[in-house]
Structure formats: C-alpha cells, structure tokens
mmCIF file of C-alpha atoms in Angstrom:
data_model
loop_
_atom_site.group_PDB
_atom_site.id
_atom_site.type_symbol
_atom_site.label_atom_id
_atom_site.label_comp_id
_atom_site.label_asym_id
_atom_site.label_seq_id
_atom_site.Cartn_x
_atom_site.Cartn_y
_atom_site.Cartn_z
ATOM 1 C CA UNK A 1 95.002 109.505 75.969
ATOM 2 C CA UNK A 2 93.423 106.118 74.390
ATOM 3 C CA UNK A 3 95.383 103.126 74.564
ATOM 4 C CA UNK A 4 95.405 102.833 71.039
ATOM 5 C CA UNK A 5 97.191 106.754 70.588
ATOM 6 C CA UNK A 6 99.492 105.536 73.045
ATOM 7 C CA UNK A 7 100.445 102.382 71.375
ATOM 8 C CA UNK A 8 100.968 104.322 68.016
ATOM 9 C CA UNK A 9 103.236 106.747 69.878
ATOM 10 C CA UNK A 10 105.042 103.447 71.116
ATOM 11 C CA UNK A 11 105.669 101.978 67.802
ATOM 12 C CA UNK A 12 106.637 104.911 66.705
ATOM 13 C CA UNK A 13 109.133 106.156 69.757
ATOM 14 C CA UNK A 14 110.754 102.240 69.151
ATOM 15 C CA UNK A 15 111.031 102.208 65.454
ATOM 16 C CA UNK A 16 112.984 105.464 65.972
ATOM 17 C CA UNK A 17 115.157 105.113 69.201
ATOM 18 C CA UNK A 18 115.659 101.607 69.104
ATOM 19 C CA UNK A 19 119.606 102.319 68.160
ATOM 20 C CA UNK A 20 119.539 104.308 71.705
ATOM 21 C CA UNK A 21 117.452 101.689 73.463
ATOM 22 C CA UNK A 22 120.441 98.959 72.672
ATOM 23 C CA UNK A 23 123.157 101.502 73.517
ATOM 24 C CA UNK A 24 122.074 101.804 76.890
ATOM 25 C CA UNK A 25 120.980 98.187 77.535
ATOM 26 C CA UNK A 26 124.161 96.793 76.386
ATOM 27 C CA UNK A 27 126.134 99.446 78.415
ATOM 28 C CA UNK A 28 124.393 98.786 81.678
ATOM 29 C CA UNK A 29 123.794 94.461 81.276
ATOM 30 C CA UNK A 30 126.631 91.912 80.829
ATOM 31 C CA UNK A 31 124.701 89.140 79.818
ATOM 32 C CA UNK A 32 122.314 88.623 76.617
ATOM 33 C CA UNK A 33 119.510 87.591 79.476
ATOM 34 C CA UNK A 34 120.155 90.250 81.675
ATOM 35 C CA UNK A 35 119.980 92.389 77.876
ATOM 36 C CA UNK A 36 116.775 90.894 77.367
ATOM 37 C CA UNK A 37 115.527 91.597 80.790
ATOM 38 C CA UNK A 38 116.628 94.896 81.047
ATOM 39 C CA UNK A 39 114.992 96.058 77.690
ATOM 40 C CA UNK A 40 111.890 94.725 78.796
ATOM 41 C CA UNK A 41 112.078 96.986 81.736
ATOM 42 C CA UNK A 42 112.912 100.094 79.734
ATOM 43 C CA UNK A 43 110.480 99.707 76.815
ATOM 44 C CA UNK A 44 107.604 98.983 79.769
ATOM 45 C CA UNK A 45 108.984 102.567 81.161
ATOM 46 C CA UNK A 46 109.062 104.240 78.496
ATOM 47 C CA UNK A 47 105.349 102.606 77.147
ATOM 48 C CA UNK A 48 104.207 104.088 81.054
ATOM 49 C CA UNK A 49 105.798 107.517 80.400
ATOM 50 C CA UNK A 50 103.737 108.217 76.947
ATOM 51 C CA UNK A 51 100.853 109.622 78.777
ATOM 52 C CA UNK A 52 103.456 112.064 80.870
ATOM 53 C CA UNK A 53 105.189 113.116 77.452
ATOM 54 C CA UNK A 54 104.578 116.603 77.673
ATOM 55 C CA UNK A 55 107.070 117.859 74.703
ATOM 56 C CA UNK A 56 108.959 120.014 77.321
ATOM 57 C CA UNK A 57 111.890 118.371 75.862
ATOM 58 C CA UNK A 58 112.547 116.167 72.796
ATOM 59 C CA UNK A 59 111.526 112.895 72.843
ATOM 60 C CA UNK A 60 114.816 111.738 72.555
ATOM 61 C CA UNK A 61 115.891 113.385 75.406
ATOM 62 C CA UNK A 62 113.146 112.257 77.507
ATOM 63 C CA UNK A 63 113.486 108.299 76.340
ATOM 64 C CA UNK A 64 117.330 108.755 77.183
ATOM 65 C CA UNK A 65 116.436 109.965 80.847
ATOM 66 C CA UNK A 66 113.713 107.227 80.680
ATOM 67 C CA UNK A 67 116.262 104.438 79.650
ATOM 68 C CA UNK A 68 119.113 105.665 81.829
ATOM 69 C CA UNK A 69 117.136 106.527 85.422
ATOM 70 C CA UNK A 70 115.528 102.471 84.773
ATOM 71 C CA UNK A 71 119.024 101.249 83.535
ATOM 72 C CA UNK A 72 120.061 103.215 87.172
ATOM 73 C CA UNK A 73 117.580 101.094 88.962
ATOM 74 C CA UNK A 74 117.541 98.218 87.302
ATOM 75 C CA UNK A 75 121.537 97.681 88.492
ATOM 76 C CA UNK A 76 122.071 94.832 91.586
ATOM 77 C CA UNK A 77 119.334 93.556 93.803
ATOM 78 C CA UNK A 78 116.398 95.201 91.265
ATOM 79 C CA UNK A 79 117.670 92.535 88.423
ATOM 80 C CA UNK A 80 118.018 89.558 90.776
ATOM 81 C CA UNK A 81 114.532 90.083 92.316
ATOM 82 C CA UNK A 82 112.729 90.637 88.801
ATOM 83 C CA UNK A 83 114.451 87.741 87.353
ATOM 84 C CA UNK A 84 113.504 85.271 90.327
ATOM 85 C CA UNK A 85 110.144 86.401 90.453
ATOM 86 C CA UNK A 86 109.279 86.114 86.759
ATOM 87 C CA UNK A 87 108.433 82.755 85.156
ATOM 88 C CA UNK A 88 108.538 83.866 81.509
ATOM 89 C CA UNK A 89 110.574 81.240 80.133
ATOM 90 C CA UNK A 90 107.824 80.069 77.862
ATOM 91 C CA UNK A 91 108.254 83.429 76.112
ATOM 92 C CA UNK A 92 110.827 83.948 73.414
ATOM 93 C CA UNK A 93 113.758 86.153 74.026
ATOM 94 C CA UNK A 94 113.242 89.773 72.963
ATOM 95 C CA UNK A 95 116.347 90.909 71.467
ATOM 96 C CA UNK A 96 118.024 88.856 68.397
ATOM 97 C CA UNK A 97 121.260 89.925 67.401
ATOM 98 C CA UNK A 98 122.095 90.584 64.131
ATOM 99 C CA UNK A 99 124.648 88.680 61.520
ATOM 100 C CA UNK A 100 126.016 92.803 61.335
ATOM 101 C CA UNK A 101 129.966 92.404 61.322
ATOM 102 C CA UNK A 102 130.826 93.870 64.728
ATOM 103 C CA UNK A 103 133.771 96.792 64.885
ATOM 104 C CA UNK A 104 136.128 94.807 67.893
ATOM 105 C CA UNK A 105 136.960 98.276 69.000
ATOM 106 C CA UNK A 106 133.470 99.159 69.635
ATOM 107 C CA UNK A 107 132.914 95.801 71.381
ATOM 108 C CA UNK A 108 136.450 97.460 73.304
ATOM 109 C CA UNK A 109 134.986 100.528 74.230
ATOM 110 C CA UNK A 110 131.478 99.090 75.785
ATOM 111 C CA UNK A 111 133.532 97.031 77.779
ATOM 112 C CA UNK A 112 135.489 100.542 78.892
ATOM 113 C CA UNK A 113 132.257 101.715 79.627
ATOM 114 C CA UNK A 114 130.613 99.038 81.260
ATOM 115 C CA UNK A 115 133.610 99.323 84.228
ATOM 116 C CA UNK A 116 132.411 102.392 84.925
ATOM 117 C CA UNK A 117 130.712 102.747 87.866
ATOM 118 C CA UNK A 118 126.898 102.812 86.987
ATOM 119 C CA UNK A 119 126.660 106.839 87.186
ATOM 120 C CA UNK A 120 129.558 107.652 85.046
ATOM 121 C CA UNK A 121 128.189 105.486 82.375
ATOM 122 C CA UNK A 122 125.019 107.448 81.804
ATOM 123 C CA UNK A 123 127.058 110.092 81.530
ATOM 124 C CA UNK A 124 129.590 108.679 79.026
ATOM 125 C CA UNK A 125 126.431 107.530 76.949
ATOM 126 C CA UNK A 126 124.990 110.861 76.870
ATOM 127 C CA UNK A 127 128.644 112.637 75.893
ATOM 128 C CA UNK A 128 129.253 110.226 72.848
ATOM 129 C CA UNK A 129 125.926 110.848 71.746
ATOM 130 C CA UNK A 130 127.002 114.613 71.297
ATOM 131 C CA UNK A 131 124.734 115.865 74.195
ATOM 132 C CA UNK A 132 125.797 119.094 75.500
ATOM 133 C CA UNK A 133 126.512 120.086 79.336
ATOM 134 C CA UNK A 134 123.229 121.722 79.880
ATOM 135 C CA UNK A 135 121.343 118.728 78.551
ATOM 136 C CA UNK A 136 122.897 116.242 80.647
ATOM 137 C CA UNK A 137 122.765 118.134 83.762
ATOM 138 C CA UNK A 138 118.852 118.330 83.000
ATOM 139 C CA UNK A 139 118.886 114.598 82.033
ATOM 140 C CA UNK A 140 120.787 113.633 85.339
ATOM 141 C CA UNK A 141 119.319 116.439 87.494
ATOM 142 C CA UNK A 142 123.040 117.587 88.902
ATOM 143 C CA UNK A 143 124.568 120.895 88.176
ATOM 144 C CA UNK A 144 126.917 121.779 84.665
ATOM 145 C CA UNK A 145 129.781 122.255 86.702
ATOM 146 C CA UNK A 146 129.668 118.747 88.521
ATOM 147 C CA UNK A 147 128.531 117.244 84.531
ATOM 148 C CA UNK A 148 131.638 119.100 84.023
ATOM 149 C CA UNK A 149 133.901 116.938 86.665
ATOM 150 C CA UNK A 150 132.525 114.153 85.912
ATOM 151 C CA UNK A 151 133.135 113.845 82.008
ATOM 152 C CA UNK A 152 137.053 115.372 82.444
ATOM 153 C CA UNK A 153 137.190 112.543 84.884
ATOM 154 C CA UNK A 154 135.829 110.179 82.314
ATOM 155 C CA UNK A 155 137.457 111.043 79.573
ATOM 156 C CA UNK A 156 141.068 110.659 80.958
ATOM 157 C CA UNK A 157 140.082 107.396 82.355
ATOM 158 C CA UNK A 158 138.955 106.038 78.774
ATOM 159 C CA UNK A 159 141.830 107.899 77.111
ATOM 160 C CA UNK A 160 143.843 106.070 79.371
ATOM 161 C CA UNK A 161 142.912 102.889 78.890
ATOM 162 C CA UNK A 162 142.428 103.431 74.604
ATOM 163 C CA UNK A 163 146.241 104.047 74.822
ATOM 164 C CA UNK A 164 146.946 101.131 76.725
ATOM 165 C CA UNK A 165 144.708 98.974 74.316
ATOM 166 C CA UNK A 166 146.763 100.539 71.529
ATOM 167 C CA UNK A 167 149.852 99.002 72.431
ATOM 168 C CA UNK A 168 147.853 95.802 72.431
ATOM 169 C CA UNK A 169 147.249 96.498 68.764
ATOM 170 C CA UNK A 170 143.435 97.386 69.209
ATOM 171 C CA UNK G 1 143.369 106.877 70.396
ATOM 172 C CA UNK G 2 141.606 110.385 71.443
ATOM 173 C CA UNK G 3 138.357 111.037 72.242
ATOM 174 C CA UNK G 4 137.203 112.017 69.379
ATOM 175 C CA UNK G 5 137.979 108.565 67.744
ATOM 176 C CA UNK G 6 136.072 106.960 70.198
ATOM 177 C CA UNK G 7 132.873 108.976 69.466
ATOM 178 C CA UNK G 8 133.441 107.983 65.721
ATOM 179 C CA UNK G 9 133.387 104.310 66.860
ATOM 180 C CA UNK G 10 130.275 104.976 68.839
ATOM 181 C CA UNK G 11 128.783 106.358 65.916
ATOM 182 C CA UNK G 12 129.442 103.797 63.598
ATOM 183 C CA UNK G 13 126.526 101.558 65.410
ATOM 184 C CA UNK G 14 123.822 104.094 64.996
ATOM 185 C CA UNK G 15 122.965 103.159 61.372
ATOM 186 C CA UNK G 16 123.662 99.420 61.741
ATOM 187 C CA UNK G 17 121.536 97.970 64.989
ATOM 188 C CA UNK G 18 123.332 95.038 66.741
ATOM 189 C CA UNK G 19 119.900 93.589 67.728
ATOM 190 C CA UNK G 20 116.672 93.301 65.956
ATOM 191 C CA UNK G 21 113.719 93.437 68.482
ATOM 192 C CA UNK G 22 111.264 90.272 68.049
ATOM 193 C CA UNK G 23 107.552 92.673 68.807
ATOM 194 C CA UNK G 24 105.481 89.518 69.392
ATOM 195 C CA UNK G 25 107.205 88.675 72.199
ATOM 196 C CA UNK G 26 107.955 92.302 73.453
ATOM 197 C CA UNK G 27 104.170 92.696 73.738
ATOM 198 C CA UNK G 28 103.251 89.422 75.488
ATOM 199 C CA UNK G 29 105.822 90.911 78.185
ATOM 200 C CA UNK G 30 104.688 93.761 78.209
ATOM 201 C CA UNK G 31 101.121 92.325 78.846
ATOM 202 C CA UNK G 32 102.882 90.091 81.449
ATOM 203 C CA UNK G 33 104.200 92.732 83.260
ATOM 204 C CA UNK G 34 100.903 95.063 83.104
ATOM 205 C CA UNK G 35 99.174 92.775 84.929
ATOM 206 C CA UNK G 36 102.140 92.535 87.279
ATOM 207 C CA UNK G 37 102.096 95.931 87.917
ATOM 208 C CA UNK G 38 100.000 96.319 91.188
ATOM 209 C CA UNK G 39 103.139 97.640 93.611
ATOM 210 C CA UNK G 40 103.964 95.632 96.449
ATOM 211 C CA UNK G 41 103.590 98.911 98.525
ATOM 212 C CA UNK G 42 100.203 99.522 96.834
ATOM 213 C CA UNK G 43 99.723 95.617 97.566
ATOM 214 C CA UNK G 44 100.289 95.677 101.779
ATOM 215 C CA UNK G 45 98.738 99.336 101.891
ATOM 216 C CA UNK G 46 96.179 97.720 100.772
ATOM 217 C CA UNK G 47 95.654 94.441 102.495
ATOM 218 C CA UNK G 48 96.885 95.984 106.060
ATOM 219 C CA UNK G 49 93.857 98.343 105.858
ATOM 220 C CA UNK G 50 91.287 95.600 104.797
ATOM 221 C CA UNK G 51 92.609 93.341 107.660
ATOM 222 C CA UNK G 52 92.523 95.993 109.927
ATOM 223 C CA UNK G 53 89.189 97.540 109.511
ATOM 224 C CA UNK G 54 88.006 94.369 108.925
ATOM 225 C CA UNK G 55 88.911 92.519 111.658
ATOM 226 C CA UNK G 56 88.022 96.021 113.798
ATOM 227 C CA UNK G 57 84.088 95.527 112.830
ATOM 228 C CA UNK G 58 83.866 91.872 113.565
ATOM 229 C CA UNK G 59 85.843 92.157 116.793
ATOM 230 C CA UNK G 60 83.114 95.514 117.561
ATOM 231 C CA UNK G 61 80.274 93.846 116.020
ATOM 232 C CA UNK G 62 80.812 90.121 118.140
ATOM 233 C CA UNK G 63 81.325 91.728 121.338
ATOM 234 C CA UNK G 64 78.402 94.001 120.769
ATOM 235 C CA UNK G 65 76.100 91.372 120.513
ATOM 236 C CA UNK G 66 77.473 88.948 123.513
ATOM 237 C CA UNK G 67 75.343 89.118 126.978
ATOM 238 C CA UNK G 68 78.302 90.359 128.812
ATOM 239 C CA UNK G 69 80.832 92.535 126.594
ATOM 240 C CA UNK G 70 84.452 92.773 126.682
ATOM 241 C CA UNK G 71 86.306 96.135 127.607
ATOM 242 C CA UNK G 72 89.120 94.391 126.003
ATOM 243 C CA UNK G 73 87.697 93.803 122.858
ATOM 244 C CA UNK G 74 86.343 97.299 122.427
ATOM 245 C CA UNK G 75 89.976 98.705 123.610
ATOM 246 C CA UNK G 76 91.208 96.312 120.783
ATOM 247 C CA UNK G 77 88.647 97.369 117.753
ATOM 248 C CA UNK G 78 89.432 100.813 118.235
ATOM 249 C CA UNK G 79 93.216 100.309 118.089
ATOM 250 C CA UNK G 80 92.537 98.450 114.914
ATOM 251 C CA UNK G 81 90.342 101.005 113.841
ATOM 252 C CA UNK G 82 93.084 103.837 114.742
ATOM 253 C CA UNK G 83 95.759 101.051 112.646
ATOM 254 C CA UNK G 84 93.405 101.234 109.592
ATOM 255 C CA UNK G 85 92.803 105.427 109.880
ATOM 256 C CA UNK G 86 96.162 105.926 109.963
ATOM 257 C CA UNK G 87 97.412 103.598 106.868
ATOM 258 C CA UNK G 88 94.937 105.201 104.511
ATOM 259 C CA UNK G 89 96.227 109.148 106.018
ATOM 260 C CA UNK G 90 99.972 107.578 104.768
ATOM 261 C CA UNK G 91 98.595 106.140 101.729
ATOM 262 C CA UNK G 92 96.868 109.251 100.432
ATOM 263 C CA UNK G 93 99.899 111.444 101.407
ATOM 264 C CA UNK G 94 102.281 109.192 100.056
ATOM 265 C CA UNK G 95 100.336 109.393 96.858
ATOM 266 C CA UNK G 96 99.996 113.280 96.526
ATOM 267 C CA UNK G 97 104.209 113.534 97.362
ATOM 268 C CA UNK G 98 105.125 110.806 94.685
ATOM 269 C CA UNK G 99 104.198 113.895 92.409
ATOM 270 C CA UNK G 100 106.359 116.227 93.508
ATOM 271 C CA UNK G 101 109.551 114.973 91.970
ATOM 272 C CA UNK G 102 111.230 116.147 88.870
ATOM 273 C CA UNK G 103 111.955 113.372 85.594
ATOM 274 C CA UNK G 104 115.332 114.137 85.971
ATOM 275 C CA UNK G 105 117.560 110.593 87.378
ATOM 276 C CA UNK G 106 118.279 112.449 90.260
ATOM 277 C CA UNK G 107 114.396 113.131 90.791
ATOM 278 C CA UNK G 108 113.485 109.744 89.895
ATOM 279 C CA UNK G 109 116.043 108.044 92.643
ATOM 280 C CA UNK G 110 114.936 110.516 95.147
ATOM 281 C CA UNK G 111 111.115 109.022 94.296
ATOM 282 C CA UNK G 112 112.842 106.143 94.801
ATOM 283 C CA UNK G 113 114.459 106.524 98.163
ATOM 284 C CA UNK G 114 111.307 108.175 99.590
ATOM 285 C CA UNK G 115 109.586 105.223 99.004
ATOM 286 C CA UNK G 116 111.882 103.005 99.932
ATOM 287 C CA UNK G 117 111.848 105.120 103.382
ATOM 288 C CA UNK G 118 108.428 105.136 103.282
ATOM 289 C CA UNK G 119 108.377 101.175 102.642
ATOM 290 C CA UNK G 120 110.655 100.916 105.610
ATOM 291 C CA UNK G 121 108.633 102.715 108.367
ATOM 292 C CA UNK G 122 105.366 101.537 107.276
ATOM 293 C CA UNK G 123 107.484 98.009 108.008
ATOM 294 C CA UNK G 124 108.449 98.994 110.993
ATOM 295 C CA UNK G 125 105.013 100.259 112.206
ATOM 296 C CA UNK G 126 103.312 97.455 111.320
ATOM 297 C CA UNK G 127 105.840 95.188 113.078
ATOM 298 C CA UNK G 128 105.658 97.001 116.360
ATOM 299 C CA UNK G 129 101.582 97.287 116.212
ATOM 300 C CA UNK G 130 101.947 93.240 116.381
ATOM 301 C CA UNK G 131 102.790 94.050 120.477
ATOM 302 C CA UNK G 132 99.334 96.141 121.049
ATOM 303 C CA UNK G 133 97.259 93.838 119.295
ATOM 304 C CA UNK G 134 98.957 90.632 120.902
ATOM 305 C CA UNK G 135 98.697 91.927 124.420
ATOM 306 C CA UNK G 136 95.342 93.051 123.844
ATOM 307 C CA UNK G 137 94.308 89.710 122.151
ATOM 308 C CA UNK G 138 95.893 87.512 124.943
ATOM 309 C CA UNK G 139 94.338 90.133 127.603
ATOM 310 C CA UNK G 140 90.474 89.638 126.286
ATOM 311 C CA UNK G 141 91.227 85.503 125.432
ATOM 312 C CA UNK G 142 92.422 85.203 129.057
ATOM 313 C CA UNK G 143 89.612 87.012 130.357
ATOM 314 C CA UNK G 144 86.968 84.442 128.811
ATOM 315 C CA UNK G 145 88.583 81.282 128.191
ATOM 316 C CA UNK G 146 91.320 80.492 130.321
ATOM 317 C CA UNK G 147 92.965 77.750 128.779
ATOM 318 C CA UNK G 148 96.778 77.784 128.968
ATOM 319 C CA UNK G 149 97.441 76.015 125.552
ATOM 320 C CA UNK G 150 95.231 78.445 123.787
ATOM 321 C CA UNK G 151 97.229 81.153 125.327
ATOM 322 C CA UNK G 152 100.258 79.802 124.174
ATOM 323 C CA UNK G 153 98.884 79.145 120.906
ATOM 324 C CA UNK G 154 97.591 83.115 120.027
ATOM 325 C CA UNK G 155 101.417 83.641 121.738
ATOM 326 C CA UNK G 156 103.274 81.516 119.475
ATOM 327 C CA UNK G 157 101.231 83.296 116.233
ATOM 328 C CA UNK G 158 102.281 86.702 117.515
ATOM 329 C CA UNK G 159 106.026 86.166 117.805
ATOM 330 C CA UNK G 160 106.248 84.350 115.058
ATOM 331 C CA UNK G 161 104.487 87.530 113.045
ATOM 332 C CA UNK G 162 106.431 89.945 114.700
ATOM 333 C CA UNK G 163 109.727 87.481 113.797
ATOM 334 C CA UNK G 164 108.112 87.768 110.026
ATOM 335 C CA UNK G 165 107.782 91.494 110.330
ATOM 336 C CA UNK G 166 111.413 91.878 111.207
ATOM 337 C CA UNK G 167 112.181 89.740 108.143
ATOM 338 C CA UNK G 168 110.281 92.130 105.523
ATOM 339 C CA UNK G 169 111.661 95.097 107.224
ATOM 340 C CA UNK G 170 115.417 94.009 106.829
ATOM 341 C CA UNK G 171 114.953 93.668 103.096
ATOM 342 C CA UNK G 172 113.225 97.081 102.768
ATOM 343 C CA UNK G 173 116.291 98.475 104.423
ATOM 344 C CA UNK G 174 118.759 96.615 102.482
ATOM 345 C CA UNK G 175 116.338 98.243 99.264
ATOM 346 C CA UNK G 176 116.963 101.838 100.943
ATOM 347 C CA UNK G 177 120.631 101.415 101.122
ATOM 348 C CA UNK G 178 121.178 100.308 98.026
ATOM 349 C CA UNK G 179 119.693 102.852 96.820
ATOM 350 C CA UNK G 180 120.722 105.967 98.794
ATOM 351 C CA UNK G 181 123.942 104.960 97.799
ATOM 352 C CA UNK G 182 123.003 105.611 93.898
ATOM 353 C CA UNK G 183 121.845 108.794 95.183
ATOM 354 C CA UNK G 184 124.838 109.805 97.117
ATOM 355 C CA UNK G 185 127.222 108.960 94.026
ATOM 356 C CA UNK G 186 124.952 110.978 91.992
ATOM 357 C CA UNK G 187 125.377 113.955 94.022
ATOM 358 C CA UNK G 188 128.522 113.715 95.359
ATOM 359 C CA UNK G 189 130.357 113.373 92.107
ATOM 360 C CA UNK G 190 133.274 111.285 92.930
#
C-alpha cells in the first residue's frame, strides 16, 4: 500500500470515527494534556494499522479495538515515560474543545466511567455504543460468558451510583 | 436513572463532537513520532550485536597480527562472537513470534508481555555476560601489562556496567508487571 492510499484511508477513518476517537480518549485520560497525548497515540495506531486492515471486521470495530488495546497501554508508567521523553511543546495542542453546550449528566457519567478500573471501561464503552456480546468478546479477546459477568457487574455498579446522583438532583 | 437512560445520554454526543481536532498539528506529531519509532528493543538488539561482533574482529584481528598472541584474547573474541550469534538467533525469533498474536486486546497485551519478558531476559543476559567478558579482559590485560591501576581501572568500568545493567533490568521488570497485571484482570474477570 502507497503512503499516499494510506493517508486517504486515514483522513477518511478520522473524519468518520472521530466521535469514537474522543469517547475513548476522554474515558481513559483525566487531563486535557494527557487527552492530547493520548489521541496522539491512538491516531499514530490506528495510521500503523491501515496497512493490516484486512476488512475481516468493520472498520469501526477494528479502530475501537485499536483505540481501546492503546488506551489499555497507554494507562500508568506508558503515559509518564512518553510524556517525559517528548519535547513537543513547540507544537500546538491537538484537540480544541468546542463552545458545544455540554449535557452535566454526560460530563456525570464519564466520570462513572472513568472510576472504573481500566478493563471495565472498554467494556462499558463498547456496551453504550450498542455492541453486542459476541463483538466485544472478539474486540477484548475473552469469552461471551465472562463479557457477560463483566457488564451485569457494570451495570449495577453505574445503576448504583445514577440513583445515588439522583437524589443529588443530577 | 436506568440503563437505558444512560445510553441515551451517551448518545446524545455522537452528533455534536466535544473536540475539534487541529490536523496541522496532528501531522507534525505524527511525523514526530515516525521518526521516533525505532523500538528501544529494536534499538539495544541492535547496538549489542554491532558492539559485540565488532569488538570480536578487532580483538581477533589485533591479536592475530601481534608477534606473540594471546590465548586470552582469542578465548575472549569467540565469546563475543558466540554473544553476537546468539542476539541475532533471539532477534529473528522474536520477530517471526510477534506475528503470532491475534488483534484482539487480549492478543495485543499478550504481544505485550512477551516482549516485555523478552526485554527482561535479554537484560538479564546481557548483564551477566559483563562477568565473562570482565574476567576475560582483566585475565589477557594482566597477562601483558601488569600495571595495578590499569587493572583497577578495566575493574571499576565492569562493575560499574554490570551496576548499570541491573538498573535497566529493574525497569524492564517493573514494565512486565505492570503489565501482566492488565493481563491477569483481563482474564480473570473480577
């Protein structure tokens, strides 16, 4: 594949997934550096990956595993060492936020998410975006029946902690 | 609120984007972080195998051509040699295993952790071949020269390289922890 193919399939895979791409980074990164730093990561994955696309699955599917499995390893030590080993302060930042009026409860519920433990949220991500069992367990590479455990698991625990919001008035 | 009011909440962000994505400076990252992108295993594969064949053939090649030649020195050369043979047999095997891992985050961390193991023993290795190549250094040097402070000197270099070794090893293993226990959550499912 030419560079230039692969850089059309890049524009092309960001323009489209870009809505995913934020869902994940904000999910998995605290801070709007640690954002920044962590997209950078994913869209360099996902830009490697391009030549490996072999439509076995959809392409979102694939930039979900993509952006999750970096996300996965991009958690602790991974982020500390890029960070101090990188001197790109001279370059702008790559994510700008938007002057879109934010929904508090969905600022709520990444926050629900992002106490997950790192696991669980890739698997929360991939339930709210209406994936079903079989998917995920190809996505994460576990069984259905342990997908299974996991989401009953994580749905009482953000059920539980909606209702407690509730009485907060949220 | 039920679950299913929480995916409607999640869904509300799909049309509307919280971030735009500045492209200019996406790409000059991404440009920054090609040419980055030589691994650090790929990196001391690399370098140990130059050193090491390198250094063989001068040690060889000097002590070939000296009036009275040093058993030592040959002994030496060939264990750097055997050193150099035996990183590029690792490096090619590494290479043809890194493909035989699934996509999947499960295959991707267990990429991970095998070479982060791999990463570890290589460490490991290379620290403890610092005692063969010492002794055998110190052996041939006392041979010919016999000053005391040199001695010390070539000592001094080996401990503190095997002290270094020990160094790059621990944070390989911290590496390997850290990630084995992604891997054991993963499979667990606790």
């Amino acid at each position: 594949m030419s560079e230039i193919e692969q850089n059309r399939i890049f524009d092309t895979w960001l323009g489209q997934y870009k809505a995913l791409l934020f869902k994940v980074v904000r999910a998995y990164a605290a801070t709007a550096m640690d954002q920044d730093d962590l997209f950078q990561e994913i869209v360099i994955q996902v830009w490697h990956s391009i030549p490996t696309f072999r439509q076995q699955s959809s392409s979102s599917t694939w930039i979900y595993r993509i952006a999750l499995n970096t996300a996965l390893k991009w958690v602790g030590k991974e982020r500390k060492h890029a960070a101090a080993q990188e001197s790109l302060d001279s370059i702008p930042a790559i994510l700008q936020e938007t002057k879109v009026q934010v929904d508090e409860r969905l600022t709520w519920l990444y926050e629900a998410i992002y106490q997950l433990d790192e696991i669980d949220r890739s698997i929360t991500l991939l339930l709210l975006d209406g994936f079903s069992y079989k998917e995920m367990a190809t996505i994460v590479g576990i069984s259905e029946s342990n997908v299974g455990v996991r989401i009953n698991r994580i749905k009482k625990q953000l059920i539980t902690k909606a209702k407690q919001q509730d009485h907060y008035g949220i | 609120m039920e679950f299913d009011e929480l995916q409607k909440i999640w869904h509300s962000q799909t049309n509307e984007p919280l971030w735009v994505i500045n492209e200019k400076a996406l790409y000059k990252r991404i440009l920054v972080k090609k040419a980055k992108a030589s691994h650090i295993t790929n990196f001391s594969e690399l370098l140990v195998l130059i050193v090491y064949a390198g250094a063989g053939s001068l040690i060889a090649g000097l002590n070939y051509v000296k009036p009275k030649p040093n058993l030592m020195l040959y002994l030496m050369a060939a264990w750097m040699f055997a050193t150099a043979l035996y990183v590029l047999v690792s490096r090619i095997r590494r290479i043809k295993g890194s493909h035989a891992f699934d996509r999947s985050m499960l295959g991707e961390l267990n990429y991970a952790v095998s070479m982060a193991t791999y990463q570890v023993r290589f460490s490991q290795l290379m620290r403890w071949n610092i005692i063969p190549v010492g002794i055998l250094s110190l052996w041939g040097v006392w041979r010919v020269d016999q000053s005391v402070w040199l001695v010390l000197g070539i000592v001094m270099v080996f401990i503190l390289g095997y002290a270094g070794g020990g160094w790059e090893h621990r944070i390989y293993i911290a590496k390997k922890r850290e990630l084995e226990a992604l891997q054991r959550k993963l499979m667990i499912g606790l």
